[in-house]
Short mmCIF file of C-alpha atoms (C1' of nucleotides) in Angstrom, two decimals:
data_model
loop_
_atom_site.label_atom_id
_atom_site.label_comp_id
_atom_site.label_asym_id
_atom_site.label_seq_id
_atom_site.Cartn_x
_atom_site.Cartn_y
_atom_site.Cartn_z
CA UNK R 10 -35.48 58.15 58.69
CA UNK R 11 -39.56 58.03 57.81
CA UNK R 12 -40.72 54.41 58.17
CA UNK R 13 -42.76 53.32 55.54
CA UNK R 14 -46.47 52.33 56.16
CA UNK R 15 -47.53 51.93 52.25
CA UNK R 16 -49.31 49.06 50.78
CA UNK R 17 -47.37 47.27 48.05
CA UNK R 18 -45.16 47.28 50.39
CA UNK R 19 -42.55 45.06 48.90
CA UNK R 20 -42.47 47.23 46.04
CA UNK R 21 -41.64 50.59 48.00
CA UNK R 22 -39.05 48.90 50.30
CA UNK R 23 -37.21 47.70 46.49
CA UNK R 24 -36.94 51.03 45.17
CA UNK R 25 -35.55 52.49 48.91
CA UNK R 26 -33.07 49.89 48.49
CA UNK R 27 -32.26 51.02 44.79
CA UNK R 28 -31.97 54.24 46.42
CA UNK R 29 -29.71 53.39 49.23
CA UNK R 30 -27.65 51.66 46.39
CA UNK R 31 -27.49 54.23 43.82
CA UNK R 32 -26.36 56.78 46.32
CA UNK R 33 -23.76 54.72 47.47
CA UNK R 34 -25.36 54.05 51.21
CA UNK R 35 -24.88 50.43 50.30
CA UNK R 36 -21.24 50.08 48.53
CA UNK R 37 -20.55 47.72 45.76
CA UNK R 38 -20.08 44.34 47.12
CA UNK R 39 -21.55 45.32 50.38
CA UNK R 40 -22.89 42.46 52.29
CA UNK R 41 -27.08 43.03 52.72
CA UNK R 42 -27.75 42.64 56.44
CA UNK R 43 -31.61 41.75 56.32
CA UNK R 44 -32.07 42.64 59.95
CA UNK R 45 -30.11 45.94 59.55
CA UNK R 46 -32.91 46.89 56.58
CA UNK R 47 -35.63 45.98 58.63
CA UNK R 48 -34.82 48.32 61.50
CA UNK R 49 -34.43 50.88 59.30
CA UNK R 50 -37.38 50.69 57.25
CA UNK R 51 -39.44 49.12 60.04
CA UNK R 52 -40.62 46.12 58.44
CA UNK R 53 -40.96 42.31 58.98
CA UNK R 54 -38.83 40.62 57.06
CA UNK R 55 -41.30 39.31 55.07
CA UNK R 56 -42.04 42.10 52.47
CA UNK R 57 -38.15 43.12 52.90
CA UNK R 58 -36.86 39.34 51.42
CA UNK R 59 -38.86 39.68 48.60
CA UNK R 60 -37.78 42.94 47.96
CA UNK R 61 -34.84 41.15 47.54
CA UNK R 62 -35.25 38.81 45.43
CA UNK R 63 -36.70 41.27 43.13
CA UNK R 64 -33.80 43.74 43.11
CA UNK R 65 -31.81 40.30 42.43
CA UNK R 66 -34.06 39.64 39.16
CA UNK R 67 -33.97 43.22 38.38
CA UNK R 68 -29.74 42.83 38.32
CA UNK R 69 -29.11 45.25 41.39
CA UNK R 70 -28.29 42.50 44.01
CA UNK R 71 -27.35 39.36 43.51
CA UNK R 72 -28.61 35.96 45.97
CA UNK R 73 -25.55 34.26 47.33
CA UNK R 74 -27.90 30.78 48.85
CA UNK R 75 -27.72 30.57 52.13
CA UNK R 76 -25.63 33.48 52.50
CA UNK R 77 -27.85 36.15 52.40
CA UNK R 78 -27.26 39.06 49.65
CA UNK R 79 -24.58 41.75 48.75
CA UNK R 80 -24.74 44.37 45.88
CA UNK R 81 -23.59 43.91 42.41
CA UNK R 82 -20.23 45.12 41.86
CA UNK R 83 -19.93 46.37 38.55
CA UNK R 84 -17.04 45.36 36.49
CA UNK R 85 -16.12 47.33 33.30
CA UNK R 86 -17.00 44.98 31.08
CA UNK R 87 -20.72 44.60 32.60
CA UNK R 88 -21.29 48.59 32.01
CA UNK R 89 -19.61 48.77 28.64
CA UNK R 90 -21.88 45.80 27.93
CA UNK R 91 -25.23 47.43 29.58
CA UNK R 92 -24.01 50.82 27.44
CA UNK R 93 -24.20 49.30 24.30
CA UNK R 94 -27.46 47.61 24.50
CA UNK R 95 -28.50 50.75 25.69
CA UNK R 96 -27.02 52.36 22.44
CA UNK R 97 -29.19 49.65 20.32
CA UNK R 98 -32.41 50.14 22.14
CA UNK R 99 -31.65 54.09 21.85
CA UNK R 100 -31.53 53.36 18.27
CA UNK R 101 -34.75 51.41 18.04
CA UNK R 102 -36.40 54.34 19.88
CA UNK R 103 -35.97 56.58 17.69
CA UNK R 104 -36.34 54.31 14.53
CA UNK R 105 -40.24 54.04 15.56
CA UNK R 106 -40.67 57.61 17.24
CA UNK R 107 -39.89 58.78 13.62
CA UNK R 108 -42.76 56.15 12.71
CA UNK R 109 -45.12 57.55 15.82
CA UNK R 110 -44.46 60.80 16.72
CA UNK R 111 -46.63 64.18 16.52
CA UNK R 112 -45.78 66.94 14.87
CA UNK R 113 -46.71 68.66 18.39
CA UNK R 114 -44.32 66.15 20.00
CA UNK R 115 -41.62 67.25 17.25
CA UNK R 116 -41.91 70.79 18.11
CA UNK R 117 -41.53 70.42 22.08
CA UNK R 118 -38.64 68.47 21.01
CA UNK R 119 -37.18 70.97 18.94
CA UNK R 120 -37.79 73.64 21.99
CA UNK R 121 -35.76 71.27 24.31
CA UNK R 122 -32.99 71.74 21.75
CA UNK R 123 -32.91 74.82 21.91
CA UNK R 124 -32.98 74.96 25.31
CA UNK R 125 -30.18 72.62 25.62
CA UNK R 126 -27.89 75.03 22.68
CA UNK R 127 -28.07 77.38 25.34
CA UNK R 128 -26.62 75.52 28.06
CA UNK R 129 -24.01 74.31 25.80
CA UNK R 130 -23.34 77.85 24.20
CA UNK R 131 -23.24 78.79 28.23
CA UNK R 132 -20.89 75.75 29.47
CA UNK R 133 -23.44 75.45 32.22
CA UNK R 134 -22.67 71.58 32.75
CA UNK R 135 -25.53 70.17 34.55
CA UNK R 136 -28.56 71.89 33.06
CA UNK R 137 -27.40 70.72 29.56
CA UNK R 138 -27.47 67.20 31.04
CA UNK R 139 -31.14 67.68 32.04
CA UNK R 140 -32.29 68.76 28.96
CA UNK R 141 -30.05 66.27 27.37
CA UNK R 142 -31.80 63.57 29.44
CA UNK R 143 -35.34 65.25 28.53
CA UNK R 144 -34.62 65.06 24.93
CA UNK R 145 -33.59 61.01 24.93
CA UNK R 146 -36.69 60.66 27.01
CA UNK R 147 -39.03 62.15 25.62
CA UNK R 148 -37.76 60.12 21.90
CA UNK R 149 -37.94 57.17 24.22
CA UNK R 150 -41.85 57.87 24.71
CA UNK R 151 -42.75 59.13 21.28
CA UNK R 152 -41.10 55.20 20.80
CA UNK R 153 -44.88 53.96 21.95
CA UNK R 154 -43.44 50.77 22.90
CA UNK R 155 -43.89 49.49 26.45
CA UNK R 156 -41.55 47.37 26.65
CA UNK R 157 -38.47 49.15 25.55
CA UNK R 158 -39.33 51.44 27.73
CA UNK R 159 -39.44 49.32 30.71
CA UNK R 160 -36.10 47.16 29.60
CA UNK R 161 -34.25 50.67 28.96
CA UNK R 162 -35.59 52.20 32.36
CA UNK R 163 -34.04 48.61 33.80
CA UNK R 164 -30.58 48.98 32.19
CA UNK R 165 -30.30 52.76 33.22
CA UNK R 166 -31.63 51.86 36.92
CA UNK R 167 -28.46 49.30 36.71
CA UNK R 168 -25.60 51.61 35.77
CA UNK R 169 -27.10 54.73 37.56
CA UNK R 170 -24.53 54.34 40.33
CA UNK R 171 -21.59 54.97 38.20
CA UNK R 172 -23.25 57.99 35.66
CA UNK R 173 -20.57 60.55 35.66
CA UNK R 174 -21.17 63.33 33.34
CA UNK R 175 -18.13 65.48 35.08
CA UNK R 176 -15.28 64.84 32.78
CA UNK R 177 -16.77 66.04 29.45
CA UNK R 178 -14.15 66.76 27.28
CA UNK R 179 -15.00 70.31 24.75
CA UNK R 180 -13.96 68.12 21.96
CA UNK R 181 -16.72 65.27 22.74
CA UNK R 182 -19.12 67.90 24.03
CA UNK R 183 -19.20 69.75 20.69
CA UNK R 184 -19.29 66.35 18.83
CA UNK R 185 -22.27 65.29 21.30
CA UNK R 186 -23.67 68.62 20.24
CA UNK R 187 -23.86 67.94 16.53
CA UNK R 188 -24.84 64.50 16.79
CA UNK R 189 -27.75 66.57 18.30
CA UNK R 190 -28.17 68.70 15.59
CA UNK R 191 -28.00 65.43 13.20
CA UNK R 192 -30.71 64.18 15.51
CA UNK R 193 -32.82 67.04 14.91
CA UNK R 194 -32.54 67.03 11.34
CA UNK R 195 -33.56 63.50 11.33
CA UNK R 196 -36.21 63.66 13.82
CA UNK R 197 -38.33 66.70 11.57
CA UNK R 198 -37.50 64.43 8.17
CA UNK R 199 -38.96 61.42 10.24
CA UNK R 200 -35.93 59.65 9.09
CA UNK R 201 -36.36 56.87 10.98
CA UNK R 202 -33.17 54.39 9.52
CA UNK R 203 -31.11 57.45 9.98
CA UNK R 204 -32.25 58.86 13.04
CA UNK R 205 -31.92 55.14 14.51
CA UNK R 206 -28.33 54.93 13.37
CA UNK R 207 -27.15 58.51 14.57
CA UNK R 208 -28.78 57.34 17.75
CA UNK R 209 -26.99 54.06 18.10
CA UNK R 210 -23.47 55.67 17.36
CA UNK R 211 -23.90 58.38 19.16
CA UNK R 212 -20.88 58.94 21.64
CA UNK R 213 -22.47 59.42 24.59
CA UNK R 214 -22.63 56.15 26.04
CA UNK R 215 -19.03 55.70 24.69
CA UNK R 216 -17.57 59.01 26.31
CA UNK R 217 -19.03 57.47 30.12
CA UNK R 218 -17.58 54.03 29.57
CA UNK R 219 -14.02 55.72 28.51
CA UNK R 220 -14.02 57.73 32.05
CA UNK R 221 -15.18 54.95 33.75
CA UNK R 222 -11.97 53.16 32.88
CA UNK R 223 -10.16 54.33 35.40
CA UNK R 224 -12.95 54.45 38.19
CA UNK R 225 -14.46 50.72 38.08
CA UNK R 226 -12.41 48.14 39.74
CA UNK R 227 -11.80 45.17 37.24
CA UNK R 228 -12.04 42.17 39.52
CA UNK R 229 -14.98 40.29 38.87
CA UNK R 230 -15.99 38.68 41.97
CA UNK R 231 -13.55 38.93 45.41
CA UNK R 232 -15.38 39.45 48.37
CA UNK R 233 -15.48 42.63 50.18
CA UNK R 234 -14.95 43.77 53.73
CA UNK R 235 -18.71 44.58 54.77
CA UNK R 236 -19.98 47.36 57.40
CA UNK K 19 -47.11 15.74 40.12
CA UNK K 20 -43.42 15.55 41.46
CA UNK K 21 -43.00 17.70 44.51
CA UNK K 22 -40.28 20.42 45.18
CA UNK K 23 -37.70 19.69 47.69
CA UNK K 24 -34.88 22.04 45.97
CA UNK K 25 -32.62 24.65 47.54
CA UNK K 26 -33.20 28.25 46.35
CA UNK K 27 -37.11 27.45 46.28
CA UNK K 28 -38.24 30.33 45.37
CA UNK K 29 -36.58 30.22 42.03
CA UNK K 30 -37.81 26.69 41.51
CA UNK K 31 -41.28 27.47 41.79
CA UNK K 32 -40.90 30.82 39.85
CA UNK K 33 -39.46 28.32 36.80
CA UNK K 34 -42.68 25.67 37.37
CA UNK K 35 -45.18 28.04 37.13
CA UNK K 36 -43.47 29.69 33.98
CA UNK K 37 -43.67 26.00 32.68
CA UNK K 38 -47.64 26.45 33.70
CA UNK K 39 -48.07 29.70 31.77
CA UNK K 40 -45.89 28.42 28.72
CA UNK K 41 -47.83 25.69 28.40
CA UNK K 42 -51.35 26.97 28.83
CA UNK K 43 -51.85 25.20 32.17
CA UNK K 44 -52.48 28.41 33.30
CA UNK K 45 -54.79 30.07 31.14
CA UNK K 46 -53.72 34.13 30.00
CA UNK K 47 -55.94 36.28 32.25
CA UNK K 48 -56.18 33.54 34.80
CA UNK K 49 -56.20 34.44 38.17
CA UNK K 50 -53.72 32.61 40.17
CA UNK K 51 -54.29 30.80 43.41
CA UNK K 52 -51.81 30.93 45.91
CA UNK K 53 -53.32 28.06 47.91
CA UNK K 54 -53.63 26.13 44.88
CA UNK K 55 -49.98 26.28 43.60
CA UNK K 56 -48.54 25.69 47.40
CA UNK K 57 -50.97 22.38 47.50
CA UNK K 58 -49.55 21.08 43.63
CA UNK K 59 -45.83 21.80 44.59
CA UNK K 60 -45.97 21.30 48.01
CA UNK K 61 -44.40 24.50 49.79
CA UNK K 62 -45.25 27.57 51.77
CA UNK K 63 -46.77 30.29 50.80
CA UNK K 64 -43.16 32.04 51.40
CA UNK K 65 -41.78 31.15 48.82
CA UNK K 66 -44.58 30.74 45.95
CA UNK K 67 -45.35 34.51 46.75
CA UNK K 68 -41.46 35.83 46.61
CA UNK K 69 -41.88 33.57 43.19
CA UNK K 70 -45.15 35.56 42.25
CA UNK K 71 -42.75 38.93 42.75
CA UNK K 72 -40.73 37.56 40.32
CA UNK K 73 -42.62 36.75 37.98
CA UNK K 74 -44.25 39.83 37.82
CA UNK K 75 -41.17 42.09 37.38
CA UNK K 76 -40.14 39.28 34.76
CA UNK K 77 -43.40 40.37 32.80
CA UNK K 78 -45.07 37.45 33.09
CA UNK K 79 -48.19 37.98 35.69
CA UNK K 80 -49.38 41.06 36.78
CA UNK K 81 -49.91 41.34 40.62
CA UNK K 82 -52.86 43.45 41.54
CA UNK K 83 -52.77 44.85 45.51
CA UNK K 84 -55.08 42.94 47.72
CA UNK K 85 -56.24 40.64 44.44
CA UNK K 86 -53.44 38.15 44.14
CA UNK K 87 -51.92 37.61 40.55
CA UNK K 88 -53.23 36.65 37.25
CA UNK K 89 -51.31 35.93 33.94
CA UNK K 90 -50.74 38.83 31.77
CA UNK K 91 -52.41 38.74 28.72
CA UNK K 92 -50.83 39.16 25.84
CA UNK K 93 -51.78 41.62 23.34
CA UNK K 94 -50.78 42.25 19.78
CA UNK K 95 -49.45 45.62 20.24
CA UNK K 96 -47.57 43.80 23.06
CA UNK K 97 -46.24 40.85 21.27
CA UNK K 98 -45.48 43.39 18.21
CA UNK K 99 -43.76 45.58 20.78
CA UNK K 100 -41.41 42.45 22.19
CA UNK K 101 -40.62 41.70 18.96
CA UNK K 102 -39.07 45.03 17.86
CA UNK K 103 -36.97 44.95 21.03
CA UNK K 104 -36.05 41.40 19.97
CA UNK K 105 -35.29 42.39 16.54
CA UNK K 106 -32.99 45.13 17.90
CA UNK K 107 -31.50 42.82 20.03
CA UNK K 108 -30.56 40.33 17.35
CA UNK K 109 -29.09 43.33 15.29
CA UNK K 110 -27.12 44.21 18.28
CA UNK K 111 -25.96 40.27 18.86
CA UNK K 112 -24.38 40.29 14.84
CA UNK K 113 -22.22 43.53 15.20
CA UNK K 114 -20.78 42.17 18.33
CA UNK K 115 -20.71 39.07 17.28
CA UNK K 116 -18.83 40.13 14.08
CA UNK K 117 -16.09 41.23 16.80
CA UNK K 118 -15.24 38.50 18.69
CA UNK K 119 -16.07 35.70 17.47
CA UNK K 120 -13.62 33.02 16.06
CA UNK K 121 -13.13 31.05 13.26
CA UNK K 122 -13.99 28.11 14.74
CA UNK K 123 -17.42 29.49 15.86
CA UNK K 124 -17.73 30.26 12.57
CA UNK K 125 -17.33 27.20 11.15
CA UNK K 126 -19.67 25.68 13.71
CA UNK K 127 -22.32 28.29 12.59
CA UNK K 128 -21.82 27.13 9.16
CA UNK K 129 -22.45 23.39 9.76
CA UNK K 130 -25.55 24.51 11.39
CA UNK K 131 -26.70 26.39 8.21
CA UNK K 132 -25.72 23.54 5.72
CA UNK K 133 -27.53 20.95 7.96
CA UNK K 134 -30.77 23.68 8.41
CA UNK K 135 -30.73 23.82 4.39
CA UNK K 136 -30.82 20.22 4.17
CA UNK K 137 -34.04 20.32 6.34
CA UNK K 138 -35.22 23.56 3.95
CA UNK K 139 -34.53 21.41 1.18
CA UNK K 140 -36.60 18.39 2.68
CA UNK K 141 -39.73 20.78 4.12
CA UNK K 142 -38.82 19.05 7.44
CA UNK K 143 -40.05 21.93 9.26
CA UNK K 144 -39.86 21.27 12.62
CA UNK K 145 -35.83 20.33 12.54
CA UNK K 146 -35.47 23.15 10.54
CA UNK K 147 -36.59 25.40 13.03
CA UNK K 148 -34.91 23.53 15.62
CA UNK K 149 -31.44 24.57 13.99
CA UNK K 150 -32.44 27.74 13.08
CA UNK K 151 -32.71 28.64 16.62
CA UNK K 152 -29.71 27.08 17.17
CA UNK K 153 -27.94 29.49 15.07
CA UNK K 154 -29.58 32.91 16.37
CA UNK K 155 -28.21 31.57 20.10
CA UNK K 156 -24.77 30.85 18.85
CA UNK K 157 -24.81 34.57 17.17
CA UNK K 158 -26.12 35.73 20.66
CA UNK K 159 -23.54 33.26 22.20
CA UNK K 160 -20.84 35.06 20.15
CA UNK K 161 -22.03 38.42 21.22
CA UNK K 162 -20.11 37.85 23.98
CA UNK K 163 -22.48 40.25 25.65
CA UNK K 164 -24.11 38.52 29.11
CA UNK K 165 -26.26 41.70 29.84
CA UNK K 166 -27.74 41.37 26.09
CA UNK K 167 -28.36 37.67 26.13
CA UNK K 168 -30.20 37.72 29.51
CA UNK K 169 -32.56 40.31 28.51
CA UNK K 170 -32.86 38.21 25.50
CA UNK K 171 -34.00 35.24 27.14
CA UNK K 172 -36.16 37.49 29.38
CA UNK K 173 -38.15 38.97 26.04
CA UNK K 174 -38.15 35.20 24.27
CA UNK K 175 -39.75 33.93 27.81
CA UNK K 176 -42.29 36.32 28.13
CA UNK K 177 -43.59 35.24 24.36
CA UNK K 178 -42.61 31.46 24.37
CA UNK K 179 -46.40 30.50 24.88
CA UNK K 180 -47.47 32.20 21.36
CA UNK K 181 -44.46 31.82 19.31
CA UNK K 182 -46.25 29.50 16.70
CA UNK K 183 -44.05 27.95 13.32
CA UNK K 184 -47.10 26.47 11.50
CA UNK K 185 -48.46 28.75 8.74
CA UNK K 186 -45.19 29.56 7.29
CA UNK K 187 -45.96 29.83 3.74
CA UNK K 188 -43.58 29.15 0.74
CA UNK K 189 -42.55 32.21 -0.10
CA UNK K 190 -41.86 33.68 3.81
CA UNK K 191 -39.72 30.65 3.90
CA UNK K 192 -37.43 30.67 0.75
CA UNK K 193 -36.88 34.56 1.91
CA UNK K 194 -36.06 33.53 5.53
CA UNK K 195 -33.59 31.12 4.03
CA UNK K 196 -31.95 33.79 1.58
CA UNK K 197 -31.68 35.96 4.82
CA UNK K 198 -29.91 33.50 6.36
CA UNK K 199 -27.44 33.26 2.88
CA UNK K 200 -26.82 37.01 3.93
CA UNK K 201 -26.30 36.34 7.24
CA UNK K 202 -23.57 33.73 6.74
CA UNK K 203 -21.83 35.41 4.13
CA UNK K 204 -21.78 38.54 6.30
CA UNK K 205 -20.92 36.95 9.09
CA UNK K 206 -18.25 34.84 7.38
CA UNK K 207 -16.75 38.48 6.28
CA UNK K 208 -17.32 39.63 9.92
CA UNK K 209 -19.14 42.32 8.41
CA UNK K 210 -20.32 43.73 11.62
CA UNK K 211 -22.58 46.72 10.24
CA UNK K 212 -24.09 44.27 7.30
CA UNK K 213 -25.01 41.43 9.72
CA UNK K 214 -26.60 43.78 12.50
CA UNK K 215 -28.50 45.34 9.59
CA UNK K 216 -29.81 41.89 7.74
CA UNK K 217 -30.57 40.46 11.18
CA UNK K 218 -32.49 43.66 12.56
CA UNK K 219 -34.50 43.24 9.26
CA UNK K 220 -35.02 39.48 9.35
CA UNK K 221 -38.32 38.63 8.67
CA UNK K 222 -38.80 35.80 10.55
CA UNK K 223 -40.07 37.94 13.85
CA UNK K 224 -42.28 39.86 11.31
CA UNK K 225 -43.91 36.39 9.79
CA UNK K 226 -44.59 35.38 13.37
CA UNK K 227 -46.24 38.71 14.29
CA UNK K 228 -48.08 38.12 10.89
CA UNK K 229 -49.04 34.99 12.01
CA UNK K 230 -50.62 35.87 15.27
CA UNK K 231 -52.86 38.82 14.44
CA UNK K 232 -56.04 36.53 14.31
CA UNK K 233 -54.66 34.40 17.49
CA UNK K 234 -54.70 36.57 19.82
CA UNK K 235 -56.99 39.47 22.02
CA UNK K 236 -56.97 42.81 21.35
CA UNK K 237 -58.63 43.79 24.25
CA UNK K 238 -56.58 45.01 26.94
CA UNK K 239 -57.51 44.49 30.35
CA UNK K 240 -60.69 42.61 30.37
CA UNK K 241 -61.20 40.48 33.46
CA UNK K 242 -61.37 36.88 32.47
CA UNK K 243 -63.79 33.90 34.38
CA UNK K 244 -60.92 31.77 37.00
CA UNK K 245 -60.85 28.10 37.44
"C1'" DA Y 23 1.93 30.25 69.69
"C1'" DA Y 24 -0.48 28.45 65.71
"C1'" DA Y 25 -3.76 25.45 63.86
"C1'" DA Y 26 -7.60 22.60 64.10
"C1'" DG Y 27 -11.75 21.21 65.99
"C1'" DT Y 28 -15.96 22.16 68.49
"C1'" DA Y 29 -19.46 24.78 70.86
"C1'" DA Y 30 -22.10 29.11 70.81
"C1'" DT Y 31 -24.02 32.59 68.25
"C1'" DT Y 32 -25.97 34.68 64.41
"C1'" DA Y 33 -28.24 34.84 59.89
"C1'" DT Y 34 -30.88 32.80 56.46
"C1'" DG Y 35 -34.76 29.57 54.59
"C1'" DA Y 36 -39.31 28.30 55.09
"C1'" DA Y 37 -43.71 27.44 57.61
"C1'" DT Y 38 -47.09 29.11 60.44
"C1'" DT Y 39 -49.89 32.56 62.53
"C1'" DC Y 40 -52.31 36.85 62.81
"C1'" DA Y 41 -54.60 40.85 60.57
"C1'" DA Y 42 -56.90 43.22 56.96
"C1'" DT Y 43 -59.20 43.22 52.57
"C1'" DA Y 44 -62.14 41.19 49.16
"C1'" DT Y 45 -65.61 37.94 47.74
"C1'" DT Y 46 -69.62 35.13 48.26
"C1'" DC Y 47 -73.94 33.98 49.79
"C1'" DC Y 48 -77.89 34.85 52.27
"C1'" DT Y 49 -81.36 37.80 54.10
"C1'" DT Y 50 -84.23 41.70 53.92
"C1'" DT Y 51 -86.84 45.28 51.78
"C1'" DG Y 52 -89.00 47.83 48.13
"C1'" DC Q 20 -88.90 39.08 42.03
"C1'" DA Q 21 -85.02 42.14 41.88
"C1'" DA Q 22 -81.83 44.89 44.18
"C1'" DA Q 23 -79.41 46.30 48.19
"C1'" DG Q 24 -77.33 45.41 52.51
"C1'" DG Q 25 -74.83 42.62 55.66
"C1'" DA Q 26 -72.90 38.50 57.71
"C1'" DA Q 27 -69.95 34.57 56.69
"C1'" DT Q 28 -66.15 32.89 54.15
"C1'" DA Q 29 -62.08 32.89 51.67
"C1'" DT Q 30 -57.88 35.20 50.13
"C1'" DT Q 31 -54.19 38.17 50.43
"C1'" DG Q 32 -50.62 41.08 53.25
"C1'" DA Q 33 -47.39 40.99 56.75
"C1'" DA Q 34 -45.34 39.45 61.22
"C1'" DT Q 35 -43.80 35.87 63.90
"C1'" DT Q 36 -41.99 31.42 64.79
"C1'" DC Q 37 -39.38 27.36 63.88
"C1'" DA Q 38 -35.55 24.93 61.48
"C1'" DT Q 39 -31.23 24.81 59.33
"C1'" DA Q 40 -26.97 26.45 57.63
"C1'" DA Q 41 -23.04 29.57 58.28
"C1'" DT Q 42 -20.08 32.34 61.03
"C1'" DT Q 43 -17.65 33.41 65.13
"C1'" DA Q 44 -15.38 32.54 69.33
"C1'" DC Q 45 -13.35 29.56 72.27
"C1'" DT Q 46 -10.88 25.53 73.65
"C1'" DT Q 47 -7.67 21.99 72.95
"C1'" DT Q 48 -3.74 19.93 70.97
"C1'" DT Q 49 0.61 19.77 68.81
#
DNA sequence: AAAAGTAATTATGAATTCAATATTCCTTTG
DNA sequence: CAAAGGAATATTGAATTCATAATTACTTTT
């Protein structure tokens, strides 16, 4: 385990939480121990508290008063309700990267496409995820708005956990695949009303939340056994 | 100056000194002393800086390494930027609305509008925008959507201390109140697609944006002279 | 033996202390 | 007199210490 010696050090020791959270380290509903987290990332617990109470404001953790922290257990309702404001600020994105956007930026778009056709046309899973991820990024930046970038980069950080991209069905991956090509289309018109409303229906988001049915617990708020 | 003696400090102080910024008690671009805020609400600096964190990942001040904090300063491009997301957002809280809400929520909604009219009809324009905020939270409210009304209230915090209702000319204001027509009518239809789209394009945001381009800096970053 | 109450331990909340960085003010030099 | 350098001061970053609340373990009582 490499200690950290950084400055902004409240900062670093947040996101190696996120980390220890995302890849499960720390389980949902896991008690926090703040002495535990200290050890291991050989601070004071100083910097490592408000750490905490940043993850807490950033909807990873949540404070429990005078009873230290735990992480958020996600509940079915709070991703399908994360998902669809991530829908509409998808669809905002690419209502003003139609308004924004380069014909350069178009073009490496259209290459990531491409790129991503072949994946599909291959089956090869994960590398069509990349792309797919590259392509709704890079819309996201053409967006030129700060803001939704940062509040969409929060809501993804939140349900990052629970991504599963396994269970694609070929019948949603082909329709994902045209919604693409409707994308596309719309993007190189600079369609932006369109292009904002293929975005905000597109299935995506809705595929996840209907395989996550089964794999989030329901319960909203028992306690768990800790480590 | 009434002193803090509240559990979950931290969170106390971050909601005073938000009161500060909204209220121009702490100028934008003003640097913010630690030692100072401890003295006027009487804590540690323990708490006022896991407050500070807080703040700062809530958008409010900006914390620069080794040089304390200072209030963000709003741009235009940033305000314009905020209100997008907010517009989005709003569009977002009238389809879901449209799904779950009742009919008694409905009929609650429409009181509000009939008594905001009145006000419309009188020129009372304070009241009136007292109830016409009252009846884009009970939309929100009816989203049903807790993810999408906290980053809501995040966005409408963040902008509080320029959100000005003065120069609202005659015409912007018989069009925001034919909007609302829209709105209730689509709403009263649960017309989920119409109501997202009329609130999305609801011009009060735009009016306020408007408003503001000769209020605020367009410089970015310049530093500013401290108390 | 089970339950309740109490002491001991542990963890959290907040203040203080120590260290490092930045700022201010004064001196010195061209 | 202006500019540069350096000491003194003030401010921030982080660790430690102190206080208080919660948890655990143990004892006592029924």
């Amino acid at each position: 385990m490499t200690k950290i010696l950084q400055r902004n050090l409240y900062r670093e020791v947040a996101d190696r939480i996120g980390d220890l959270i995302e890849h499960g380290e720390l389980a949902p509903g896991e008690r926090i121990s703040e002495k535990q987290l200290c050890d291991r990332f050989g601070v004071s617990r100083t910097p490592l508290r408000e750490a905490l109470k940043v993850l807490a404001t950033e909807g990873l953790i949540e404070l429990l008063p005078n009873r230290g922290a735990r992480v958020v257990r996600l509940t079915l309702k709070n991703v399908k309700d994360t998902y669809d404001l991530m829908a509409a600020l998808e669809g905002l994105s690419g209502e003003l990267a139609c308004q924004h956007i380069s014909d350069a930026e178009i073009a490496a778009i259209r290459q990531l496409h491409n790129t991503m056709l072949v994946h599909y046309r291959n089956r090869d899973l994960m590398p069509y995820f990349q792309v797919n991820r590259q392509i709704h990024e890079s819309i996201l930046a053409a967006s030129n708005n700060d803001v939704l970038q940062e509040m969409y980069s929060n809501l993804s950080q939140r349900v990052k956990r629970v991504r599963y991209s396994k269970q694609m069905t070929e019948r949603y991956w082909s329709q994902a695949v045209k919604d693409h090509e409707n994308m596309m289309a719309a993007l190189e018109k600079r369609d932006s009303q369109l292009l904002g409303q293929i975005l905000r229906d597109h299935l995506c988001n809705k595929i996840e939340v209907a395989t996550l049915a089964g794999v989030i617990d329901t319960e909203d708020d028992k306690s768990v056994a800790n480590s």
